[in-house]
């Protein structure tokens, strides 16, 4: 089963970090990702750009494009990891490892119903 590990954080807090603080957290996240990737469990991961650059498409027909993120919340979705594990518990354990290096973040672990790989991760072996 594929799981999306969604990383939420108070964006203003991250934006207040110095370049050095940000680079230190990113380096630690990359360290946590390395064994997950080596074991074949980690697929694509991304850090999303500022929510002020987000656009939301909603409504009937062609829809209407609105400025800003999907929801007004204290924390914003700032990134994600796509992982493949057999159980919820394994996916939660991976999220805990990620949270160890960024303990003020909130991680949502959600099963993915559909995944169309572009980089071979999760591709059917034939």
CSV table of C-alpha atoms in Angstrom, one decimal:
chain,number,residue,atom,x,y,z
A,1,UNK,CA,0.0,0.0,0.0
A,2,UNK,CA,1.2,3.5,-0.7
A,3,UNK,CA,1.0,6.2,1.9
A,4,UNK,CA,1.4,9.9,1.6
A,5,UNK,CA,3.1,11.5,4.6
A,6,UNK,CA,1.9,15.1,4.5
A,7,UNK,CA,4.1,17.6,6.4
A,8,UNK,CA,2.2,20.5,8.0
A,9,UNK,CA,3.9,23.4,9.8
A,10,UNK,CA,3.2,26.9,10.7
A,11,UNK,CA,4.6,28.5,7.6
A,12,UNK,CA,5.5,31.8,9.2
A,13,UNK,CA,7.8,29.9,11.6
A,14,UNK,CA,9.6,28.2,8.7
A,15,UNK,CA,9.9,31.5,6.9
A,16,UNK,CA,11.5,33.1,10.0
A,17,UNK,CA,14.4,30.5,10.0
A,18,UNK,CA,17.7,31.7,8.8
A,19,UNK,CA,19.2,30.1,5.7
A,20,UNK,CA,21.5,28.2,8.0
A,21,UNK,CA,18.7,26.9,10.2
A,22,UNK,CA,16.6,25.9,7.2
A,23,UNK,CA,19.6,24.1,5.6
A,24,UNK,CA,20.3,22.2,8.8
A,25,UNK,CA,16.7,20.9,9.0
A,26,UNK,CA,16.8,19.9,5.3
A,27,UNK,CA,20.1,18.1,5.8
A,28,UNK,CA,18.7,16.1,8.7
A,29,UNK,CA,15.6,15.2,6.7
A,30,UNK,CA,17.8,14.0,3.8
A,31,UNK,CA,19.7,11.8,6.4
A,32,UNK,CA,16.4,10.3,7.5
A,33,UNK,CA,15.3,9.8,3.9
A,34,UNK,CA,18.5,7.9,2.9
A,35,UNK,CA,17.7,4.6,4.6
A,36,UNK,CA,14.0,4.8,3.6
A,37,UNK,CA,15.1,5.3,-0.1
A,38,UNK,CA,17.8,2.6,0.2
A,39,UNK,CA,15.2,0.1,1.5
A,40,UNK,CA,12.9,0.9,-1.5
A,41,UNK,CA,10.2,2.4,0.7
A,42,UNK,CA,10.6,6.0,-0.2
A,43,UNK,CA,9.3,7.4,-3.4
A,44,UNK,CA,8.9,11.0,-4.5
A,45,UNK,CA,9.2,13.7,-1.8
A,46,UNK,CA,8.7,17.4,-2.2
A,47,UNK,CA,8.9,20.7,-0.4
A,48,UNK,CA,6.1,22.9,-1.5
A,49,UNK,CA,6.6,26.6,-2.3
A,50,UNK,CA,5.1,29.3,-0.2
A,51,UNK,CA,1.3,29.0,0.3
A,52,UNK,CA,0.9,32.6,-0.9
A,53,UNK,CA,1.9,31.3,-4.3
A,54,UNK,CA,-0.8,28.6,-4.2
A,55,UNK,CA,-4.0,28.7,-6.3
A,56,UNK,CA,-7.1,26.8,-5.6
A,57,UNK,CA,-9.4,25.5,-8.4
A,58,UNK,CA,-13.0,24.9,-7.3
A,59,UNK,CA,-16.6,25.2,-8.4
A,60,UNK,CA,-18.7,23.8,-11.1
A,61,UNK,CA,-17.8,23.6,-14.8
A,62,UNK,CA,-14.4,24.9,-15.6
A,63,UNK,CA,-14.2,26.1,-12.0
A,64,UNK,CA,-12.9,29.3,-10.6
A,65,UNK,CA,-9.2,29.9,-9.7
A,66,UNK,CA,-8.8,31.5,-6.3
A,67,UNK,CA,-5.6,32.9,-4.8
A,68,UNK,CA,-4.1,31.2,-1.8
A,69,UNK,CA,-4.1,27.7,-0.2
A,70,UNK,CA,-7.0,25.4,0.0
A,71,UNK,CA,-7.9,26.0,3.6
A,72,UNK,CA,-7.3,28.7,6.2
A,73,UNK,CA,-5.6,26.8,9.1
A,74,UNK,CA,-2.9,27.4,11.6
A,75,UNK,CA,-0.6,24.9,9.9
A,76,UNK,CA,-0.2,24.7,6.2
A,77,UNK,CA,0.7,21.8,4.0
A,78,UNK,CA,4.4,22.4,3.1
A,79,UNK,CA,5.5,19.1,1.7
A,80,UNK,CA,5.0,15.4,1.4
A,81,UNK,CA,6.7,12.0,1.1
A,82,UNK,CA,5.3,9.1,-0.8
A,83,UNK,CA,6.2,5.8,0.8
A,84,UNK,CA,5.3,2.1,0.3
A,85,UNK,CA,4.7,-0.2,3.2
A,86,UNK,CA,2.5,-3.2,4.0
A,87,UNK,CA,0.9,-1.7,7.1
A,88,UNK,CA,-0.2,1.5,8.7
A,89,UNK,CA,2.2,0.9,11.5
A,90,UNK,CA,5.2,0.9,9.2
A,91,UNK,CA,4.1,4.1,7.5
A,92,UNK,CA,3.6,5.7,10.9
A,93,UNK,CA,7.1,4.6,12.0
A,94,UNK,CA,8.5,6.3,8.9
A,95,UNK,CA,6.7,9.5,9.8
A,96,UNK,CA,8.0,9.3,13.3
A,97,UNK,CA,11.6,9.2,12.0
A,98,UNK,CA,10.9,12.3,9.9
A,99,UNK,CA,9.4,14.0,12.8
A,100,UNK,CA,12.5,13.4,15.0
A,101,UNK,CA,14.4,16.0,12.9
A,102,UNK,CA,11.5,18.5,12.7
A,103,UNK,CA,9.5,18.0,15.9
A,104,UNK,CA,7.4,21.1,15.5
A,105,UNK,CA,5.9,19.8,12.3
A,106,UNK,CA,2.6,17.8,12.1
A,107,UNK,CA,2.6,14.8,9.9
A,108,UNK,CA,-0.6,13.3,8.4
A,109,UNK,CA,-0.3,9.7,7.2
A,110,UNK,CA,-2.9,8.9,4.6
A,111,UNK,CA,-3.3,5.8,2.3
A,112,UNK,CA,-3.1,6.6,-1.4
A,113,UNK,CA,-5.8,5.1,-3.5
A,114,UNK,CA,-4.2,5.8,-6.9
A,115,UNK,CA,-0.6,6.3,-7.8
A,116,UNK,CA,0.7,6.7,-11.3
A,117,UNK,CA,4.5,6.5,-11.1
A,118,UNK,CA,6.7,8.7,-13.3
A,119,UNK,CA,10.1,7.6,-11.9
A,120,UNK,CA,9.6,3.8,-11.6
A,121,UNK,CA,8.9,3.9,-7.9
A,122,UNK,CA,6.0,1.5,-7.3
A,123,UNK,CA,6.0,0.4,-11.0
A,124,UNK,CA,4.9,-3.2,-11.5
A,125,UNK,CA,7.9,-5.4,-12.1
A,126,UNK,CA,7.4,-7.4,-15.3
